[in-house]
Structures are given as C-alpha cells and as structure tokens.
Coordinates of N, CA and C in Angstrom, one line a residue:
M60 N 193.7 -89.6 -148.6 CA 192.6 -88.9 -148.2 C 191.5 -87.6 -148.2
P61 N 190.8 -87.3 -148.3 CA 189.9 -86.2 -148.3 C 190.1 -85.0 -147.2
D62 N 190.1 -84.4 -147.4 CA 190.0 -83.3 -146.1 C 188.7 -83.2 -145.6
V63 N 187.8 -83.9 -144.4 CA 186.2 -83.9 -143.8 C 186.8 -82.6 -143.1
K64 N 187.7 -82.0 -142.7 CA 187.2 -81.5 -141.6 C 186.5 -79.9 -141.1
E65 N 186.3 -79.5 -142.7 CA 184.8 -78.7 -142.7 C 183.1 -79.0 -142.7
L66 N 183.1 -80.8 -142.6 CA 182.0 -81.8 -143.2 C 181.1 -81.4 -141.4
T67 N 179.9 -81.6 -141.2 CA 179.4 -82.0 -140.6 C 178.8 -83.0 -140.2
V68 N 179.1 -83.8 -139.3 CA 178.3 -85.2 -139.4 C 177.4 -85.2 -138.2
G69 N 176.5 -86.2 -138.2 CA 175.1 -86.0 -137.6 C 175.1 -88.0 -137.5
V70 N 175.2 -87.7 -136.5 CA 175.1 -89.3 -135.0 C 173.5 -89.6 -135.2
L71 N 172.7 -90.4 -136.1 CA 171.3 -90.7 -135.7 C 171.8 -92.2 -134.7
G72 N 170.8 -91.8 -133.5 CA 170.9 -92.5 -132.6 C 172.8 -92.6 -131.5
G73 N 173.1 -91.3 -131.3 CA 173.7 -90.5 -131.0 C 174.1 -90.9 -129.7
T74 N 172.2 -91.0 -128.8 CA 172.4 -91.3 -127.5 C 173.2 -92.3 -126.7
G75 N 173.6 -93.1 -128.0 CA 173.7 -94.8 -127.2 C 175.2 -94.7 -127.3
P76 N 175.9 -95.8 -126.8 CA 176.6 -96.3 -126.6 C 177.6 -95.7 -127.4
L77 N 177.5 -96.4 -128.6 CA 178.0 -96.3 -129.9 C 178.3 -95.2 -130.6
G78 N 176.9 -94.3 -130.8 CA 177.0 -93.7 -131.2 C 177.1 -92.5 -130.7
G79 N 177.6 -92.2 -129.3 CA 177.6 -91.3 -128.5 C 179.2 -91.2 -128.5
G80 N 179.7 -92.5 -128.0 CA 181.5 -92.3 -128.6 C 182.0 -92.2 -129.7
L81 N 181.2 -91.7 -131.0 CA 181.4 -91.4 -132.0 C 181.2 -90.3 -132.9
A82 N 180.8 -90.3 -131.8 CA 180.5 -88.4 -131.8 C 181.3 -87.7 -131.2
R83 N 181.5 -88.2 -130.2 CA 182.7 -87.7 -128.5 C 183.9 -87.8 -129.7
R84 N 184.3 -88.8 -130.4 CA 185.3 -88.4 -130.9 C 185.6 -87.7 -132.3
F85 N 184.4 -87.7 -132.9 CA 184.8 -86.6 -133.7 C 184.7 -85.5 -133.8
A86 N 184.0 -84.8 -132.2 CA 184.0 -83.6 -131.6 C 185.5 -83.0 -131.1
A87 N 186.0 -84.2 -130.5 CA 187.4 -84.1 -130.3 C 188.4 -84.0 -131.4
G88 N 188.0 -84.5 -132.8 CA 188.8 -84.3 -133.7 C 188.4 -83.6 -134.5
G89 N 187.7 -82.4 -133.9 CA 187.6 -80.8 -134.6 C 186.4 -80.8 -135.7
L90 N 185.6 -81.8 -135.8 CA 184.2 -81.7 -136.2 C 183.4 -80.9 -136.3
T91 N 182.4 -80.0 -136.5 CA 181.3 -80.2 -136.3 C 179.8 -81.6 -136.0
V92 N 178.8 -81.5 -135.2 CA 178.6 -82.8 -134.5 C 177.0 -82.3 -134.7
V93 N 176.7 -83.4 -135.3 CA 175.2 -82.9 -134.5 C 174.7 -84.5 -133.8
V94 N 174.4 -85.1 -133.0 CA 173.6 -85.8 -131.7 C 172.2 -85.7 -131.9
G95 N 171.9 -87.2 -132.7 CA 170.4 -87.1 -132.9 C 170.1 -88.6 -132.2
S96 N 168.7 -88.1 -131.4 CA 167.7 -89.1 -130.9 C 166.2 -88.9 -131.4
R97 N 165.2 -90.1 -130.7 CA 164.5 -90.0 -131.1 C 163.7 -88.7 -130.1
D98 N 164.3 -88.4 -128.8 CA 164.3 -87.3 -128.2 C 165.1 -86.4 -128.0
A99 N 164.3 -85.1 -128.7 CA 165.4 -84.4 -129.0 C 166.2 -83.5 -127.5
A100 N 164.9 -83.5 -126.4 CA 165.7 -83.2 -125.3 C 167.1 -84.2 -125.3
K101 N 166.5 -84.8 -125.3 CA 168.0 -85.8 -125.0 C 169.2 -85.5 -125.9
G102 N 168.2 -85.8 -127.1 CA 169.6 -85.3 -127.9 C 170.5 -83.7 -127.0
A103 N 170.3 -83.4 -126.9 CA 170.5 -82.1 -126.7 C 171.3 -82.6 -125.6
R104 N 170.9 -82.9 -124.1 CA 171.8 -83.2 -123.2 C 172.5 -84.4 -123.4
I105 N 172.8 -84.9 -124.0 CA 174.3 -85.6 -125.0 C 175.0 -84.8 -125.2
A106 N 174.7 -84.1 -126.3 CA 175.7 -82.8 -126.5 C 176.4 -82.1 -125.3
D107 N 175.5 -81.6 -124.6 CA 176.3 -80.8 -123.5 C 176.9 -81.7 -122.3
E108 N 176.9 -83.1 -122.6 CA 177.7 -83.7 -122.2 C 179.0 -84.1 -122.9
I109 N 179.0 -84.3 -124.2 CA 180.0 -84.3 -125.2 C 180.9 -82.8 -124.2
L110 N 180.2 -81.8 -124.6 CA 181.3 -80.7 -125.0 C 182.1 -80.6 -123.2
A111 N 181.1 -81.0 -122.4 CA 181.9 -80.5 -120.9 C 183.1 -81.8 -121.1
D112 N 183.1 -82.3 -122.5 CA 184.2 -83.6 -122.5 C 185.2 -82.8 -123.4
V113 N 184.9 -82.2 -124.1 CA 185.5 -81.5 -125.6 C 185.5 -79.8 -125.6
P114 N 185.3 -79.2 -124.4 CA 185.5 -78.1 -124.0 C 186.0 -76.8 -125.5
G115 N 185.3 -75.9 -126.5 CA 185.6 -75.4 -127.2 C 184.9 -76.2 -129.0
G116 N 184.6 -77.4 -128.6 CA 183.7 -78.2 -129.4 C 182.5 -77.7 -129.7
T117 N 182.2 -77.9 -131.2 CA 180.9 -77.6 -131.6 C 180.0 -79.0 -131.7
V118 N 179.1 -79.4 -130.8 CA 178.5 -80.3 -130.9 C 177.0 -79.5 -130.6
V119 N 175.7 -80.1 -131.3 CA 174.4 -79.7 -130.9 C 173.2 -81.0 -131.0
G120 N 172.6 -81.5 -130.2 CA 171.9 -82.2 -129.7 C 170.4 -81.9 -131.0
T121 N 170.0 -82.8 -130.6 CA 168.1 -82.3 -131.6 C 167.6 -83.9 -131.6
D122 N 166.3 -83.8 -132.9 CA 165.9 -85.0 -132.8 C 166.7 -85.8 -134.3
N123 N 166.2 -87.1 -134.1 CA 166.1 -87.5 -135.4 C 166.8 -87.2 -137.1
A124 N 165.3 -86.4 -137.0 CA 165.3 -85.7 -138.7 C 165.7 -84.0 -138.6
G125 N 166.3 -83.8 -137.2 CA 166.9 -83.0 -137.3 C 168.5 -82.7 -137.6
T126 N 168.5 -83.8 -137.2 CA 170.2 -84.2 -137.6 C 170.4 -84.7 -139.1
A127 N 169.2 -85.2 -139.9 CA 169.6 -85.4 -140.9 C 169.4 -84.4 -141.6
R128 N 168.7 -83.7 -141.6 CA 168.6 -82.0 -142.2 C 170.0 -81.5 -141.6
Q129 N 170.5 -81.2 -140.9 CA 171.7 -80.5 -140.7 C 173.2 -80.9 -141.3
A130 N 173.0 -82.2 -141.1 CA 174.5 -83.1 -141.2 C 174.7 -83.0 -142.5
D131 N 176.0 -83.2 -142.8 CA 176.7 -83.8 -144.8 C 176.8 -85.1 -144.9
V132 N 177.0 -86.0 -143.6 CA 177.6 -87.3 -143.3 C 176.8 -87.8 -142.1
L133 N 175.8 -89.2 -141.9 CA 175.1 -89.5 -141.4 C 175.9 -90.9 -140.9
V134 N 175.8 -90.8 -139.4 CA 176.2 -92.0 -139.1 C 175.3 -92.9 -138.6
V135 N 174.7 -93.7 -139.1 CA 173.6 -94.5 -138.3 C 173.8 -96.1 -137.1
A136 N 174.1 -95.7 -135.7 CA 174.2 -96.4 -135.0 C 172.4 -96.7 -133.9
V137 N 171.9 -96.8 -134.3 CA 170.6 -97.5 -133.9 C 170.6 -98.7 -133.5
P138 N 169.8 -99.2 -132.4 CA 169.8 -100.6 -132.4 C 168.9 -101.5 -133.9
Y139 N 169.2 -102.6 -134.2 CA 168.8 -103.2 -135.2 C 167.3 -103.2 -135.5
E140 N 166.9 -103.3 -134.3 CA 165.0 -103.5 -133.7 C 164.7 -102.1 -134.9
G141 N 165.1 -101.5 -134.5 CA 164.6 -99.9 -135.1 C 164.9 -99.2 -136.8
H142 N 165.9 -100.0 -137.0 CA 167.0 -99.5 -137.9 C 166.2 -99.1 -139.3
A143 N 165.3 -100.6 -139.5 CA 164.4 -99.6 -141.2 C 163.2 -98.8 -141.1
E144 N 162.5 -98.9 -140.0 CA 161.8 -98.0 -139.6 C 162.6 -96.9 -139.5
L145 N 163.0 -96.5 -138.8 CA 164.5 -95.2 -138.7 C 164.9 -94.8 -140.3
L146 N 165.2 -95.3 -141.2 CA 165.8 -95.1 -142.6 C 164.3 -94.5 -143.7
R147 N 163.2 -95.3 -143.2 CA 162.6 -95.7 -144.0 C 161.9 -94.2 -143.9
G148 N 161.7 -93.6 -142.9 CA 160.8 -92.4 -142.4 C 161.9 -91.1 -142.6
L149 N 163.8 -91.5 -142.7 CA 164.2 -90.1 -142.6 C 164.6 -90.0 -144.5
A150 N 164.0 -91.1 -145.7 CA 164.9 -91.5 -146.5 C 164.9 -90.2 -147.2
G151 N 164.1 -89.3 -147.3 CA 164.1 -87.9 -147.9 C 164.8 -87.3 -148.2
L152 N 164.6 -86.7 -146.0 CA 165.7 -86.2 -145.7 C 167.4 -86.2 -145.9
L153 N 167.6 -87.7 -146.1 CA 168.9 -88.6 -146.6 C 169.8 -88.6 -148.1
A154 N 168.6 -87.9 -149.0 CA 168.8 -87.9 -150.1 C 170.4 -87.2 -150.5
G155 N 171.1 -88.2 -151.5 CA 172.2 -87.5 -151.9 C 173.6 -87.3 -151.1
K156 N 173.3 -88.0 -149.3 CA 174.1 -87.4 -148.9 C 174.6 -88.9 -148.5
I157 N 176.4 -89.0 -147.5 CA 176.5 -89.7 -147.3 C 175.7 -90.7 -146.0
V158 N 175.5 -92.0 -146.0 CA 175.4 -92.3 -145.0 C 176.1 -93.8 -144.6
V159 N 176.5 -93.4 -143.5 CA 177.7 -94.5 -143.2 C 176.7 -96.0 -141.9
D160 N 176.2 -97.3 -142.2 CA 175.6 -97.6 -141.6 C 176.6 -98.7 -140.6
A161 N 176.4 -98.7 -139.0 CA 176.9 -99.1 -138.2 C 176.7 -100.4 -137.4
V162 N 175.0 -100.8 -138.0 CA 174.8 -101.3 -137.1 C 175.0 -102.8 -137.1
N163 N 174.8 -103.2 -135.7 CA 175.2 -104.5 -136.4 C 174.0 -105.7 -136.0
P164 N 173.3 -106.6 -136.9 CA 172.0 -107.5 -136.6 C 172.2 -107.7 -135.9
L165 N 172.6 -108.8 -134.1 CA 173.1 -109.8 -133.1 C 172.0 -109.9 -132.9
G166 N 171.7 -111.4 -131.9 CA 170.8 -111.8 -130.7 C 171.6 -112.3 -129.7
F167 N 170.9 -112.3 -128.9 CA 171.9 -112.6 -127.7 C 170.8 -113.6 -127.1
D168 N 171.5 -114.9 -126.7 CA 170.6 -115.8 -125.6 C 171.6 -116.6 -124.8
K169 N 171.7 -117.6 -124.2 CA 172.1 -118.2 -123.2 C 173.9 -118.6 -123.4
Q170 N 173.9 -118.9 -124.9 CA 174.9 -119.1 -124.9 C 176.1 -118.1 -126.2
G171 N 175.5 -116.8 -125.8 CA 176.2 -115.6 -126.3 C 175.3 -115.0 -127.6
P172 N 176.5 -114.3 -128.2 CA 175.8 -113.5 -129.6 C 176.2 -114.4 -130.7
Y173 N 174.7 -114.2 -131.2 CA 175.2 -114.7 -132.9 C 174.6 -113.5 -134.0
R174 N 174.8 -114.6 -134.7 CA 174.1 -113.3 -136.2 C 172.6 -113.2 -136.4
L175 N 171.9 -112.3 -136.5 CA 170.6 -112.4 -137.1 C 170.2 -112.6 -138.7
E176 N 170.1 -113.2 -139.3 CA 169.5 -113.1 -140.6 C 168.3 -112.0 -140.9
V177 N 169.7 -110.9 -142.2 CA 168.8 -110.1 -142.3 C 168.0 -110.4 -144.0
A178 N 166.7 -110.0 -144.6 CA 166.3 -110.2 -145.5 C 166.9 -109.7 -146.7
E179 N 167.4 -109.1 -146.8 CA 168.5 -108.1 -148.0 C 169.8 -108.3 -148.0
G180 N 170.5 -109.5 -146.5 CA 171.8 -109.9 -146.7 C 172.5 -109.3 -145.2
S181 N 172.4 -108.0 -144.6 CA 172.8 -107.3 -144.0 C 172.5 -105.7 -144.1
A182 N 172.6 -105.2 -142.5 CA 171.7 -104.1 -142.9 C 172.8 -103.1 -143.0
A183 N 173.4 -102.8 -143.6 CA 174.2 -102.2 -144.9 C 173.0 -101.7 -146.3
Q184 N 173.3 -103.4 -146.3 CA 172.1 -103.5 -147.7 C 171.2 -103.0 -147.7
Q185 N 170.2 -103.6 -146.0 CA 169.0 -102.8 -145.9 C 168.8 -101.6 -146.3
A186 N 169.8 -100.8 -145.3 CA 169.7 -99.0 -145.5 C 170.1 -99.0 -147.3
A187 N 171.4 -99.8 -148.3 CA 171.0 -99.0 -149.7 C 169.4 -99.2 -150.0
A188 N 168.9 -100.4 -149.6 CA 167.3 -100.6 -150.3 C 166.8 -99.9 -149.9
L189 N 166.4 -98.8 -148.9 CA 165.5 -98.1 -148.4 C 166.0 -96.6 -148.3
L190 N 167.2 -96.8 -148.6 CA 167.7 -95.5 -148.8 C 168.4 -95.4 -150.4
P191 N 167.6 -95.3 -151.6 CA 168.0 -95.8 -153.2 C 168.6 -94.2 -153.6
D192 N 168.5 -92.9 -152.6 CA 168.8 -91.8 -153.3 C 170.1 -91.7 -152.0
S193 N 170.4 -92.1 -151.3 CA 171.8 -92.0 -150.8 C 173.1 -92.7 -151.1
R194 N 174.1 -91.9 -150.3 CA 175.4 -93.1 -150.8 C 175.9 -93.4 -149.5
V195 N 175.4 -94.9 -149.3 CA 175.3 -96.0 -148.0 C 176.3 -95.9 -148.2
T196 N 177.5 -96.6 -147.5 CA 178.7 -97.2 -146.6 C 178.3 -98.1 -145.6
A197 N 179.6 -99.1 -145.0 CA 179.2 -99.2 -143.8 C 180.6 -98.8 -142.6
A198 N 180.4 -99.1 -142.2 CA 181.8 -98.9 -141.1 C 181.7 -98.8 -139.5
F199 N 182.8 -98.9 -138.7 CA 182.5 -98.0 -137.0 C 181.9 -100.0 -136.3
H200 N 181.9 -101.0 -137.6 CA 181.4 -101.9 -136.3 C 182.2 -102.9 -135.4
H201 N 183.1 -102.5 -135.3 CA 184.3 -103.5 -134.4 C 185.1 -102.4 -133.8
V202 N 184.3 -101.0 -133.1 CA 184.7 -100.2 -132.9 C 184.5 -100.5 -131.3
S203 N 185.2 -100.3 -130.0 CA 184.6 -100.5 -128.2 C 183.7 -99.0 -128.2
A204 N 182.8 -99.4 -127.8 CA 181.9 -98.3 -127.2 C 182.7 -97.6 -126.1
P205 N 183.5 -98.6 -125.0 CA 183.7 -98.2 -123.6 C 185.2 -96.9 -124.1
L206 N 186.1 -97.7 -125.1 CA 186.7 -96.7 -125.5 C 186.9 -95.8 -126.3
L207 N 186.0 -95.9 -126.8 CA 185.3 -94.6 -127.7 C 184.8 -93.1 -127.0
N208 N 184.6 -93.9 -125.7 CA 183.8 -92.6 -125.0 C 184.7 -91.9 -123.6
D209 N 186.3 -93.0 -123.4 CA 186.6 -92.8 -122.3 C 187.9 -91.9 -123.3
L210 N 188.1 -90.5 -123.2 CA 189.1 -89.9 -124.0 C 190.1 -89.4 -123.3
S211 N 190.2 -90.0 -122.1 CA 191.8 -90.3 -121.4 C 192.6 -91.4 -122.0
V212 N 192.0 -92.7 -123.2 CA 192.6 -93.1 -123.7 C 192.7 -93.0 -125.1
P213 N 194.2 -92.5 -125.2 CA 194.8 -91.1 -126.3 C 194.8 -91.9 -127.8
E214 N 194.5 -93.5 -127.7 CA 194.5 -93.8 -129.3 C 193.8 -95.1 -129.4
L215 N 193.1 -95.7 -130.0 CA 192.3 -96.7 -130.3 C 193.1 -97.5 -131.1
V216 N 194.2 -98.9 -130.9 CA 194.8 -98.6 -131.6 C 193.7 -100.3 -132.7
L217 N 193.5 -99.9 -133.6 CA 192.9 -100.2 -134.3 C 192.6 -99.8 -135.9
D218 N 191.7 -100.9 -136.6 CA 191.5 -100.7 -138.1 C 190.1 -100.5 -137.9
V219 N 189.1 -99.8 -138.6 CA 188.0 -99.2 -139.1 C 187.6 -100.1 -140.6
L220 N 186.8 -101.2 -141.2 CA 186.8 -101.6 -142.1 C 185.6 -101.0 -142.8
V221 N 185.9 -100.2 -144.0 CA 185.1 -99.6 -144.9 C 184.8 -100.3 -145.8
L222 N 182.9 -99.7 -146.1 CA 182.2 -101.2 -147.2 C 181.7 -100.0 -148.0
G223 N 181.8 -100.3 -149.5 CA 180.6 -98.9 -149.9 C 180.8 -99.4 -151.7
E224 N 179.7 -98.6 -152.8 CA 179.8 -99.0 -153.8 C 180.6 -97.4 -154.8
D225 N 180.6 -96.3 -154.0 CA 181.1 -94.9 -154.3 C 181.8 -95.0 -153.5
R226 N 183.3 -94.9 -154.4 CA 184.4 -94.7 -153.7 C 184.9 -93.3 -153.3
E227 N 184.0 -92.2 -153.7 CA 184.5 -91.2 -153.1 C 184.1 -91.2 -151.5
A228 N 182.7 -92.1 -151.8 CA 182.3 -91.9 -150.3 C 183.2 -92.4 -149.3
T229 N 183.6 -93.9 -150.0 CA 184.5 -94.6 -148.9 C 185.6 -94.0 -148.2
D230 N 186.3 -93.1 -149.5 CA 187.5 -92.4 -149.5 C 187.2 -91.7 -148.0
T231 N 185.9 -90.9 -147.8 CA 185.7 -90.3 -147.2 C 185.0 -90.8 -145.7
V232 N 184.6 -91.4 -145.8 CA 184.0 -92.3 -144.3 C 185.7 -93.0 -143.3
Q233 N 186.7 -93.5 -144.7 CA 188.1 -93.8 -143.9 C 188.4 -92.4 -143.4
A234 N 188.7 -91.4 -143.9 CA 189.6 -89.9 -143.8 C 188.5 -89.8 -142.2
L235 N 187.0 -90.2 -142.2 CA 187.1 -89.5 -140.6 C 187.3 -90.7 -139.8
A236 N 188.0 -92.0 -139.9 CA 187.5 -93.0 -139.2 C 189.0 -92.3 -138.7
E237 N 189.8 -92.0 -139.4 CA 191.2 -91.6 -139.3 C 191.5 -90.4 -138.5
L238 N 190.2 -89.8 -138.3 CA 190.3 -88.5 -137.3 C 190.8 -88.7 -135.9
I239 N 190.2 -90.3 -135.9 CA 190.1 -91.2 -134.4 C 191.5 -91.4 -133.8
P240 N 192.5 -90.5 -132.8 CA 194.0 -91.1 -133.1 C 194.4 -92.9 -133.0
G241 N 195.0 -93.3 -133.8 CA 195.5 -94.7 -133.0 C 194.7 -95.3 -134.7
V242 N 193.6 -94.9 -135.2 CA 192.7 -95.6 -136.0 C 192.7 -96.1 -137.4
R243 N 193.0 -96.9 -138.8 CA 192.9 -96.3 -139.2 C 192.0 -97.5 -140.7
G244 N 191.6 -96.4 -141.5 CA 190.4 -96.7 -142.3 C 190.8 -98.0 -143.2
V245 N 190.1 -98.7 -143.6 CA 190.7 -99.6 -144.1 C 189.3 -99.9 -145.5
Y246 N 189.5 -99.8 -146.5 CA 188.9 -100.6 -147.6 C 188.7 -101.9 -147.5
A247 N 187.0 -102.4 -147.3 CA 187.3 -103.5 -147.6 C 186.0 -104.3 -148.7
G248 N 185.8 -103.6 -149.6 CA 185.0 -104.3 -150.1 C 183.4 -103.3 -150.7
R249 N 183.0 -104.4 -151.5 CA 181.2 -103.7 -151.7 C 180.2 -104.1 -150.6
L250 N 179.0 -103.5 -150.7 CA 178.2 -103.8 -149.9 C 178.0 -105.2 -149.9
R251 N 177.7 -105.9 -150.5 CA 177.2 -107.1 -150.6 C 178.2 -108.1 -149.7
N252 N 179.9 -107.5 -149.3 CA 180.3 -107.7 -148.3 C 180.3 -107.7 -146.7
A253 N 178.8 -106.7 -146.6 CA 179.0 -106.6 -145.4 C 178.5 -107.6 -144.2
G254 N 177.8 -108.3 -145.1 CA 177.2 -108.9 -143.8 C 178.1 -110.6 -143.0
Q255 N 179.4 -110.3 -143.4 CA 180.1 -111.4 -142.3 C 181.2 -110.0 -141.7
V256 N 181.2 -109.0 -142.1 CA 181.5 -108.0 -141.4 C 181.2 -107.1 -139.5
E257 N 179.3 -107.8 -140.3 CA 178.5 -107.0 -138.9 C 178.9 -108.3 -138.2
A258 N 178.7 -109.4 -138.7 CA 178.4 -110.9 -137.7 C 179.9 -111.3 -137.3
F259 N 180.4 -110.7 -137.4 CA 182.2 -110.7 -136.9 C 181.9 -110.0 -135.6
T260 N 181.3 -108.8 -135.4 CA 181.4 -108.1 -134.0 C 180.4 -109.2 -132.9
A261 N 179.7 -109.8 -133.2 CA 179.9 -111.6 -132.1 C 180.8 -112.1 -132.1
N262 N 182.0 -112.1 -132.8 CA 183.2 -113.1 -132.2 C 183.6 -112.2 -131.9
L263 N 183.9 -110.7 -132.1 CA 184.7 -109.9 -130.7 C 183.8 -110.1 -129.5
I264 N 182.8 -109.5 -129.3 CA 182.4 -109.6 -128.2 C 182.4 -111.0 -127.6
A265 N 182.5 -111.9 -127.8 CA 182.8 -113.1 -126.9 C 183.5 -113.8 -127.0
I266 N 185.3 -112.5 -127.9 CA 186.3 -112.5 -127.3 C 186.7 -111.6 -125.7
N267 N 186.0 -110.5 -125.7 CA 185.9 -109.6 -125.0 C 185.2 -110.2 -123.4
R268 N 184.3 -110.8 -124.1 CA 183.7 -111.4 -122.5 C 185.0 -112.6 -122.1
R269 N 185.2 -113.4 -122.8 CA 186.3 -114.3 -122.0 C 187.2 -113.5 -121.5
Y270 N 188.3 -112.5 -122.4 CA 189.4 -112.4 -121.9 C 189.5 -110.8 -121.2
K271 N 188.0 -110.2 -121.0 CA 187.9 -108.7 -120.3 C 188.7 -108.5 -121.4
A272 N 188.5 -108.0 -122.3 CA 189.3 -106.7 -123.1 C 188.4 -106.3 -123.7
H273 N 188.7 -105.0 -124.7 CA 188.0 -104.5 -125.4 C 189.2 -104.3 -127.3
A274 N 188.3 -105.9 -127.3 CA 189.5 -105.9 -128.4 C 188.5 -105.5 -129.9
G275 N 189.3 -105.5 -131.4 CA 189.2 -104.9 -132.3 C 189.7 -106.1 -133.6
I276 N 190.3 -105.0 -134.2 CA 190.8 -105.9 -135.0 C 192.0 -104.8 -136.0
R277 N 193.2 -105.5 -136.5 CA 194.1 -105.1 -137.2 C 194.0 -105.8 -138.5
V278 N 194.1 -105.0 -140.0 CA 194.7 -105.9 -141.2 C 196.2 -105.5 -141.5
T279 N 196.6 -106.8 -141.3 CA 198.4 -107.1 -141.6 C 198.9 -106.6 -143.1
D280 N 199.7 -106.5 -143.5 CA 200.0 -106.6 -145.1 C 199.6 -105.0 -145.6
V281 N 199.1 -104.4 -145.1 CA 198.2 -103.0 -146.0 C 198.9 -101.7 -145.6

C-alpha cells in the first residue's frame, strides 16, 4: 500500500454522520483533514468538535468549494439528492484529484430501505460522468457512522470495498481505509460494479434494525 500520511483529505459533506465520522477517524490516523459543508461556518464548527476529540490533530473546516481546493483526495459523503448538483459545480476544482464516492442512492418507505435507480448505473458512475478529469473511485459505503464517530471504539472489524478504474487511485483509497484501526481495504472491481455495492447498504440497514447492531462486511479467504 502507498504511504498516504502526507496527503490532505477533504470530506465533502463532512458535517453529516458518515462524513464527520470519516473525518474524525482520518484525523485520529494522523492525516491533515478538511471538513466541507454547504455552510463554511458549520464546517468550521464540526472541525473544532473533531479537534476536541483528537487533540493535536490537523483539522480545518470550510465550505465544499474551499475543501475541494485544499485537499489532495476528496471523499464525497453527501445525501444522494444533492450529489449531482454538488459535483457538477465542483468539476473544475476536482480535476486531476482522487475522488472517493461514498454515496448510497437509497429510498425509505414503510417497508424499509431500498435501492434507487440511477440513470448512469450507480452514484459512483454518475460521479465519473460528471467529473471526467478526476480519478473517481468508490468506497466506504458499508461503514457504520456511529462507530466511526465513537473514538472509544478502538477497532472497526470490517472490510471496505474499493472500486475504480485507476489502480494507483484504488491503492491509495485502500491505504486510507487501513488508517482506521481494524479496517482492511479490498479491491472489488471497476466502477461498473459499484451499483450492487451501493445497494447492499439497504440490506445492512435492515440487518442493523432487526438485530440492533452496527454490521459491516468481511471478505473471506483474501
């Protein structure tokens, strides 16, 4: 795995549960982190909260555009409803950068979570279409936000599936995942395979609701 300790990682949507949890764990792993939000003041507030949990960390908060400018690698952790609009507006700032799409296009009704249809096939493929000059990958779909945000949990025993076309980019994302104690990054194919990975999050939510758990996944014999 490549050495990623010198990278600055930005989280677009870093004020949400998943984005904030990833920012918190990356900061605890020694990375420089930029927390992005639609509102720069909210990004700064969440950054201060993370610094209270990670004394000595390097964390700043700003708006999503500022995050895109400052970071080397960007994790997209926004609700699916705002996914396309956000990326379309940041395409120029994200050119040449590794973009990690962690968005799950899901709907919810009385029967529980279900997959939403995406014209491009998946949120990750939509990101690739909107960001033709970026190195788009997909990862972090199946990580429990409550566990990420609770630093009293020493290890998260799970695998992070990483997808993408660019081997160097997927290796980098695997290495980022493995900065989280207990986590292993596993290459899981090209972006055309991202749809079923995103959709499986609905199954995990159903499992967690039934068993009152924070389930993840493990790939055997790897």
